[in-house]
Amino acid sequence: RRGDYSLAHEADLALENARKTVAAFLNAKEEEICFTSGDTMGMNEVAYGLLPFLKEGDEILLSMEEHASNVLPWFNVAKITKAVIRYIPFDENGRLTVENFKKSLTDRTKIVSLASVSNVLGYALPVKEFSALAHQKGAIYIDDAAQSVPHMKIDVKDSDVDFLAFSGHKMVGPTGTGVLYGKKEMLEKISPTFYGGEMNARFDSTGYLSLDDLPYRLEAGTQNVAGILGLAKACQYLENIGFDKIHEHELHLRRMAVEGLKKNGNAILYNEDADSGIVTFNIKDVFAQDVATYLSSKGVFVRSGQHCAKILPEYLKTQGTVRASFYLYNTEEDVKAFVKACSTAEDFLDAFFN
């Protein structure tokens, strides 16, 4: 598409083959796969693309555990349209249940946008059921799948979500790559967020603009071709391993970690029964970032703070947490080193003050 010479043609073929791979990976049509720089770009494209469908008083339904990429675009869209942001309440265990989801839906609900797996608590949603309930109310359902696509088999036809976004770097792919999926009829309706080369069929000095066909109208500018090819290879790599094996491995490691932390006796666990490889905790009387710094000194690398989910601390009643995330490349030896380091994390206070 970008040149009439042989090398450009070969690059175009490689890019479209990558699109075929990603489409098959999600059980989608090729024209429903739009390449992005990551989950954040995809979620913004959906949010701003849906501006014309919202008016004053309409409701956008989120949860308190959403990542910034699935909160901040909606905050701004709500300001522009005077729509209302509402949050689905958690149950006593910090989960989003079907019962609470039903109670949260109203005749004013126009958008439901939720992470299918929380990046902090690690709980998985019954996406297919949530999507069906949202559709019964005439609402659009958006799946922020950054934490689910790398860890479980996703079938967009089965879940019937209207839009889905994810990032390549979460799934052993290159940084700066991602995908926005949308049902073809939904992608046809949304306005492009970005304008420029390749997304147009033609334009002239009068201001006339004819948009290109899907998915190109939502892919303005030069694509990250090398990164996209890497993303497609990551999809194939994960499928070759098998998501059942990946999930089983993650849960095995998380069980080891949880049992070890409980045996240590100095940890506060926030998601003991999560459905993923995410273990979120604090060490008693130690600031989360200090724990991460101490563990790093022991060769154990974890995330700490609010994990870009800056509303969730209002529910957890703590300013920050420590997050260990186990994936296919982690081993039992990694978990043992993690648990051992956590057993002495309180020593950080002694080292710091003495």
Short mmCIF file of C-alpha atoms in Angstrom, two decimals:
data_model
loop_
_atom_site.label_atom_id
_atom_site.label_comp_id
_atom_site.label_asym_id
_atom_site.label_seq_id
_atom_site.Cartn_x
_atom_site.Cartn_y
_atom_site.Cartn_z
CA ARG A 1 0.00 0.00 0.00
CA ARG A 2 2.92 2.36 0.55
CA GLY A 3 4.94 1.73 -2.61
CA ASP A 4 4.85 0.12 -6.02
CA TYR A 5 8.25 -1.52 -5.74
CA SER A 6 8.85 -5.15 -4.74
CA LEU A 7 10.22 -4.58 -1.22
CA ALA A 8 7.22 -2.42 -0.27
CA HIS A 9 4.90 -5.09 -1.65
CA GLU A 10 6.63 -7.79 0.40
CA ALA A 11 6.30 -5.66 3.54
CA ASP A 12 2.60 -5.16 2.82
CA LEU A 13 2.10 -8.91 2.41
CA ALA A 14 3.93 -9.60 5.67
CA LEU A 15 1.79 -7.06 7.51
CA GLU A 16 -1.46 -8.50 6.17
CA ASN A 17 -0.31 -12.03 6.99
CA ALA A 18 0.29 -10.83 10.53
CA ARG A 19 -3.25 -9.45 10.56
CA LYS A 20 -4.54 -12.87 9.49
CA THR A 21 -2.61 -14.47 12.34
CA VAL A 22 -4.00 -12.09 14.95
CA ALA A 23 -7.53 -12.43 13.54
CA ALA A 24 -7.34 -16.22 13.83
CA PHE A 25 -5.86 -15.86 17.32
CA LEU A 26 -9.03 -13.99 18.44
CA ASN A 27 -11.48 -15.78 16.10
CA ALA A 28 -12.18 -12.48 14.34
CA LYS A 29 -12.36 -11.27 10.75
CA GLU A 30 -9.25 -9.67 9.28
CA GLU A 31 -11.00 -6.33 8.71
CA GLU A 32 -11.89 -6.29 12.43
CA ILE A 33 -8.22 -6.17 13.51
CA CYS A 34 -6.71 -2.67 13.83
CA PHE A 35 -3.07 -2.37 14.84
CA THR A 36 -2.21 0.14 17.57
CA SER A 37 0.73 1.10 19.77
CA GLY A 38 -0.84 -0.75 22.69
CA ASP A 39 -3.89 -1.13 24.90
CA THR A 40 -3.96 2.57 25.83
CA MET A 41 -4.16 3.71 22.22
CA GLY A 42 -6.90 1.16 21.49
CA MET A 43 -9.01 2.20 24.46
CA ASN A 44 -8.67 5.87 23.52
CA GLU A 45 -9.69 5.13 19.94
CA VAL A 46 -12.86 3.45 21.18
CA ALA A 47 -13.72 6.12 23.76
CA TYR A 48 -13.30 9.09 21.44
CA GLY A 49 -14.75 7.20 18.50
CA LEU A 50 -17.97 6.72 20.47
CA LEU A 51 -18.39 10.41 21.34
CA PRO A 52 -21.29 10.86 18.87
CA PHE A 53 -23.25 8.09 20.59
CA LEU A 54 -23.35 9.76 24.02
CA LYS A 55 -25.42 12.63 25.32
CA GLU A 56 -26.05 14.36 28.64
CA GLY A 57 -27.24 11.96 31.31
CA ASP A 58 -26.10 8.78 29.56
CA GLU A 59 -24.18 6.40 31.79
CA ILE A 60 -20.71 4.89 31.31
CA LEU A 61 -20.27 1.86 33.56
CA LEU A 62 -16.78 1.09 34.92
CA SER A 63 -15.33 -0.49 38.06
CA MET A 64 -13.01 0.88 40.72
CA GLU A 65 -10.24 -1.54 39.71
CA GLU A 66 -9.79 -0.26 36.15
CA HIS A 67 -6.39 0.72 34.79
CA ALA A 68 -5.85 4.36 33.83
CA SER A 69 -6.16 3.41 30.15
CA ASN A 70 -9.76 2.39 30.83
CA VAL A 71 -10.62 5.29 33.12
CA LEU A 72 -9.04 8.52 31.95
CA PRO A 73 -10.40 8.43 28.36
CA TRP A 74 -13.91 7.98 29.76
CA PHE A 75 -13.42 10.80 32.27
CA ASN A 76 -12.70 13.15 29.38
CA VAL A 77 -15.47 11.76 27.18
CA ALA A 78 -17.91 12.23 30.08
CA LYS A 79 -16.82 15.87 30.45
CA ILE A 80 -17.32 16.50 26.75
CA THR A 81 -20.71 14.78 26.48
CA LYS A 82 -21.95 15.41 30.05
CA ALA A 83 -22.42 11.67 30.43
CA VAL A 84 -22.18 10.14 33.93
CA ILE A 85 -19.50 7.72 35.16
CA ARG A 86 -20.80 4.98 37.44
CA TYR A 87 -18.96 2.13 39.17
CA ILE A 88 -20.07 -1.46 39.72
CA PRO A 89 -19.68 -2.29 43.43
CA PHE A 90 -17.48 -5.18 44.55
CA ASP A 91 -18.72 -8.07 46.64
CA GLU A 92 -17.15 -8.72 50.04
CA ASN A 93 -14.19 -10.50 48.36
CA GLY A 94 -13.38 -7.73 45.89
CA ARG A 95 -14.97 -9.45 42.91
CA LEU A 96 -17.40 -8.10 40.32
CA THR A 97 -20.38 -10.44 40.41
CA VAL A 98 -23.19 -11.01 37.95
CA GLU A 99 -25.67 -9.94 40.61
CA ASN A 100 -23.98 -6.59 41.21
CA PHE A 101 -23.52 -6.10 37.48
CA LYS A 102 -27.24 -6.58 36.87
CA LYS A 103 -28.07 -4.10 39.62
CA SER A 104 -25.72 -1.53 38.10
CA LEU A 105 -27.22 -1.63 34.61
CA THR A 106 -29.97 0.89 33.91
CA ASP A 107 -31.90 2.11 30.91
CA ARG A 108 -29.40 4.99 30.73
CA THR A 109 -26.36 2.68 30.48
CA LYS A 110 -24.83 3.19 27.04
CA ILE A 111 -21.24 2.04 27.57
CA VAL A 112 -19.81 -0.78 29.70
CA SER A 113 -16.01 -0.89 29.72
CA LEU A 114 -14.25 -3.38 31.98
CA ALA A 115 -10.94 -5.22 32.24
CA SER A 116 -11.62 -8.93 31.78
CA VAL A 117 -8.81 -9.58 34.28
CA SER A 118 -7.82 -6.95 36.84
CA ASN A 119 -4.15 -5.97 36.70
CA VAL A 120 -4.10 -5.63 40.50
CA LEU A 121 -6.46 -8.20 42.01
CA GLY A 122 -6.20 -10.69 39.15
CA TYR A 123 -9.86 -11.71 39.19
CA ALA A 124 -11.37 -12.83 35.87
CA LEU A 125 -14.80 -11.64 34.77
CA PRO A 126 -17.57 -13.76 33.23
CA VAL A 127 -17.22 -11.65 30.07
CA LYS A 128 -19.71 -13.57 27.95
CA GLU A 129 -22.45 -13.19 30.57
CA PHE A 130 -21.65 -9.53 31.23
CA SER A 131 -21.65 -8.80 27.50
CA ALA A 132 -25.04 -10.47 27.01
CA LEU A 133 -26.57 -8.54 29.92
CA ALA A 134 -25.19 -5.24 28.60
CA HIS A 135 -26.60 -5.94 25.15
CA GLN A 136 -30.02 -6.65 26.65
CA LYS A 137 -29.96 -3.04 27.83
CA GLY A 138 -28.78 -1.83 24.43
CA ALA A 139 -25.33 -0.94 25.80
CA ILE A 140 -21.99 -1.31 24.04
CA TYR A 141 -19.57 -3.71 25.79
CA ILE A 142 -15.81 -3.04 25.69
CA ASP A 143 -13.24 -5.55 26.94
CA ASP A 144 -9.92 -4.16 28.17
CA ALA A 145 -8.10 -7.44 27.60
CA ALA A 146 -4.50 -6.42 28.35
CA GLN A 147 -4.33 -8.93 31.21
CA SER A 148 -6.48 -11.69 29.72
CA VAL A 149 -5.27 -12.14 26.12
CA PRO A 150 -1.75 -13.23 27.23
CA HIS A 151 -3.08 -15.79 29.70
CA MET A 152 -6.23 -17.43 28.35
CA LYS A 153 -7.84 -18.34 25.05
CA ILE A 154 -10.00 -15.46 23.84
CA ASP A 155 -12.79 -15.97 21.33
CA VAL A 156 -14.48 -12.68 20.47
CA LYS A 157 -17.28 -14.40 18.60
CA ASP A 158 -18.12 -16.47 21.65
CA SER A 159 -17.88 -13.62 24.16
CA ASP A 160 -19.74 -11.30 21.75
CA VAL A 161 -17.91 -8.19 22.98
CA ASP A 162 -18.25 -5.13 20.76
CA PHE A 163 -14.66 -3.96 21.17
CA LEU A 164 -11.50 -5.44 22.69
CA ALA A 165 -7.99 -4.04 23.13
CA PHE A 166 -4.68 -5.50 24.25
CA SER A 167 -0.92 -4.87 24.19
CA GLY A 168 1.88 -6.90 22.63
CA HIS A 169 4.38 -6.38 25.44
CA LYS A 170 2.16 -8.19 27.94
CA MET A 171 2.37 -11.39 25.89
CA VAL A 172 6.09 -11.79 25.13
CA GLY A 173 5.70 -9.52 22.10
CA PRO A 174 7.44 -6.23 21.30
CA THR A 175 6.70 -2.99 23.12
CA GLY A 176 4.83 -0.36 21.14
CA THR A 177 2.44 -2.88 19.59
CA GLY A 178 -1.18 -3.69 20.24
CA VAL A 179 -4.54 -4.50 18.75
CA LEU A 180 -7.98 -2.98 18.71
CA TYR A 181 -10.67 -5.47 17.76
CA GLY A 182 -14.18 -4.34 16.95
CA LYS A 183 -17.17 -5.97 15.36
CA LYS A 184 -17.18 -4.79 11.76
CA GLU A 185 -20.53 -3.04 12.14
CA MET A 186 -19.24 -1.22 15.24
CA LEU A 187 -15.93 -0.17 13.63
CA GLU A 188 -17.94 1.22 10.72
CA LYS A 189 -19.79 3.50 13.14
CA ILE A 190 -16.93 5.02 15.11
CA SER A 191 -15.08 8.11 13.98
CA PRO A 192 -11.28 7.92 13.57
CA THR A 193 -9.29 9.45 16.42
CA PHE A 194 -6.20 9.99 14.27
CA TYR A 195 -6.09 11.50 10.79
CA GLY A 196 -3.25 11.35 8.27
CA GLY A 197 -1.66 9.07 5.72
CA GLU A 198 -3.17 5.72 4.78
CA MET A 199 -6.50 6.21 6.60
CA ASN A 200 -8.00 8.14 3.70
CA ALA A 201 -9.02 7.13 0.20
CA ARG A 202 -8.79 10.71 -1.10
CA PHE A 203 -9.12 14.36 -0.08
CA ASP A 204 -8.92 17.68 -1.87
CA SER A 205 -8.57 21.43 -1.29
CA THR A 206 -12.29 21.89 -0.57
CA GLY A 207 -11.99 19.86 2.63
CA TYR A 208 -13.56 16.80 1.09
CA LEU A 209 -12.37 13.57 2.73
CA SER A 210 -13.20 10.00 1.83
CA LEU A 211 -12.11 7.45 4.43
CA ASP A 212 -10.38 4.24 3.44
CA ASP A 213 -11.96 0.84 4.07
CA LEU A 214 -11.61 -0.99 7.39
CA PRO A 215 -9.31 -1.51 9.12
CA TYR A 216 -7.08 1.07 7.42
CA ARG A 217 -9.26 4.07 8.29
CA LEU A 218 -8.33 3.43 11.94
CA GLU A 219 -4.60 3.02 11.23
CA ALA A 220 -3.38 6.49 10.37
CA GLY A 221 0.33 6.98 9.82
CA THR A 222 3.22 4.61 9.29
CA GLN A 223 2.66 1.28 11.01
CA ASN A 224 5.22 -0.40 13.26
CA VAL A 225 5.68 -3.19 10.73
CA ALA A 226 8.58 -4.94 12.48
CA GLY A 227 6.77 -4.79 15.81
CA ILE A 228 3.52 -6.10 14.32
CA LEU A 229 5.36 -9.08 12.80
CA GLY A 230 6.78 -9.77 16.26
CA LEU A 231 3.30 -9.53 17.78
CA ALA A 232 1.99 -12.11 15.32
CA LYS A 233 4.86 -14.44 16.21
CA ALA A 234 4.02 -14.00 19.90
CA CYS A 235 0.44 -15.08 19.18
CA GLN A 236 1.69 -18.20 17.43
CA TYR A 237 4.20 -18.91 20.22
CA LEU A 238 1.53 -18.81 22.93
CA GLU A 239 -0.87 -20.95 20.92
CA ASN A 240 1.85 -23.54 20.33
CA ILE A 241 2.44 -23.81 24.08
CA GLY A 242 -1.30 -23.94 24.80
CA PHE A 243 -3.28 -21.67 27.09
CA ASP A 244 -4.40 -24.54 29.32
CA LYS A 245 -0.75 -25.30 30.06
CA ILE A 246 0.07 -21.63 30.61
CA HIS A 247 -2.86 -21.18 33.01
CA GLU A 248 -2.06 -24.37 34.92
CA HIS A 249 1.57 -23.31 35.29
CA GLU A 250 0.62 -19.83 36.53
CA LEU A 251 -1.83 -21.17 39.10
CA HIS A 252 0.71 -23.71 40.35
CA LEU A 253 3.27 -20.96 40.93
CA ARG A 254 0.74 -18.64 42.56
CA ARG A 255 -0.35 -21.41 44.96
CA MET A 256 3.28 -21.91 45.96
CA ALA A 257 3.71 -18.17 46.46
CA VAL A 258 0.53 -17.72 48.49
CA GLU A 259 1.33 -20.71 50.71
CA GLY A 260 4.85 -19.38 51.22
CA LEU A 261 3.68 -15.88 52.12
CA LYS A 262 1.13 -17.27 54.58
CA LYS A 263 3.79 -19.48 56.16
CA ASN A 264 6.09 -16.46 56.50
CA GLY A 265 3.34 -14.80 58.52
CA ASN A 266 4.32 -11.21 57.70
CA ALA A 267 2.19 -10.56 54.59
CA ILE A 268 -1.26 -9.07 54.02
CA LEU A 269 -2.84 -10.78 50.99
CA TYR A 270 -5.45 -8.94 48.93
CA ASN A 271 -6.33 -11.62 46.36
CA GLU A 272 -5.63 -15.02 47.88
CA ASP A 273 -8.08 -16.83 45.58
CA ALA A 274 -7.43 -14.96 42.29
CA ASP A 275 -7.85 -16.70 38.94
CA SER A 276 -4.48 -15.64 37.53
CA GLY A 277 -0.76 -15.52 38.26
CA ILE A 278 -1.10 -12.17 40.05
CA VAL A 279 -0.33 -12.09 43.79
CA THR A 280 -1.01 -8.72 45.40
CA PHE A 281 0.15 -8.15 48.96
CA ASN A 282 1.85 -5.93 51.49
CA ILE A 283 4.40 -6.72 54.15
CA LYS A 284 3.07 -5.65 57.53
CA ASP A 285 4.29 -2.22 58.62
CA VAL A 286 6.46 -1.71 55.51
CA PHE A 287 5.66 0.77 52.72
CA ALA A 288 5.00 -1.01 49.40
CA GLN A 289 7.74 0.75 47.46
CA ASP A 290 10.22 -0.03 50.23
CA VAL A 291 9.33 -3.72 49.94
CA ALA A 292 9.95 -3.61 46.20
CA THR A 293 13.30 -1.89 46.73
CA TYR A 294 14.32 -4.47 49.32
CA LEU A 295 13.25 -7.40 47.12
CA SER A 296 15.18 -5.90 44.21
CA SER A 297 18.32 -5.94 46.36
CA LYS A 298 17.73 -9.69 46.68
CA GLY A 299 17.35 -10.17 42.95
CA VAL A 300 13.55 -10.41 43.08
CA PHE A 301 11.71 -7.93 40.87
CA VAL A 302 8.11 -6.92 41.61
CA ARG A 303 5.89 -3.92 40.96
CA SER A 304 4.70 -1.63 43.73
CA GLY A 305 2.42 1.35 44.22
CA GLN A 306 -1.03 1.80 42.73
CA HIS A 307 -0.33 -0.01 39.43
CA CYS A 308 -2.11 2.69 37.40
CA ALA A 309 -5.39 1.66 39.08
CA LYS A 310 -5.53 4.77 41.24
CA ILE A 311 -9.16 4.47 42.28
CA LEU A 312 -8.73 0.98 43.75
CA PRO A 313 -6.89 2.13 46.93
CA GLU A 314 -10.18 3.75 47.98
CA TYR A 315 -11.58 0.22 48.22
CA LEU A 316 -8.47 -1.58 49.49
CA LYS A 317 -7.94 1.07 52.19
CA THR A 318 -4.22 1.15 51.56
CA GLN A 319 -2.11 3.64 49.63
CA GLY A 320 -0.17 1.06 47.65
CA THR A 321 0.47 -2.65 47.23
CA VAL A 322 3.19 -5.01 46.03
CA ARG A 323 2.40 -7.15 42.98
CA ALA A 324 4.18 -10.32 41.97
CA SER A 325 3.13 -11.58 38.54
CA PHE A 326 3.91 -15.13 37.45
CA TYR A 327 3.96 -16.09 33.79
CA LEU A 328 5.08 -18.95 31.57
CA TYR A 329 8.78 -18.05 31.90
CA ASN A 330 8.80 -18.18 35.71
CA THR A 331 9.92 -21.27 37.62
CA GLU A 332 9.47 -22.87 41.02
CA GLU A 333 12.97 -21.61 41.86
CA ASP A 334 11.76 -18.06 41.19
CA VAL A 335 8.90 -18.54 43.63
CA LYS A 336 11.15 -19.98 46.31
CA ALA A 337 13.51 -17.01 45.96
CA PHE A 338 10.55 -14.63 46.15
CA VAL A 339 9.11 -16.24 49.29
CA LYS A 340 12.52 -16.36 51.00
CA ALA A 341 13.17 -12.69 50.26
CA CYS A 342 9.73 -11.72 51.56
CA SER A 343 10.37 -13.61 54.79
CA THR A 344 13.07 -11.09 55.68
CA ALA A 345 11.47 -7.99 54.16
CA GLU A 346 10.80 -6.55 57.61
CA ASP A 347 14.58 -6.36 57.98
CA PHE A 348 14.43 -3.48 55.53
CA LEU A 349 13.11 -1.26 58.30
CA ASP A 350 16.05 -2.14 60.52
CA ALA A 351 18.48 -1.56 57.67
CA PHE A 352 16.81 1.75 56.79
CA PHE A 353 16.64 3.21 60.27
CA ASN A 354 19.92 1.82 61.54
#
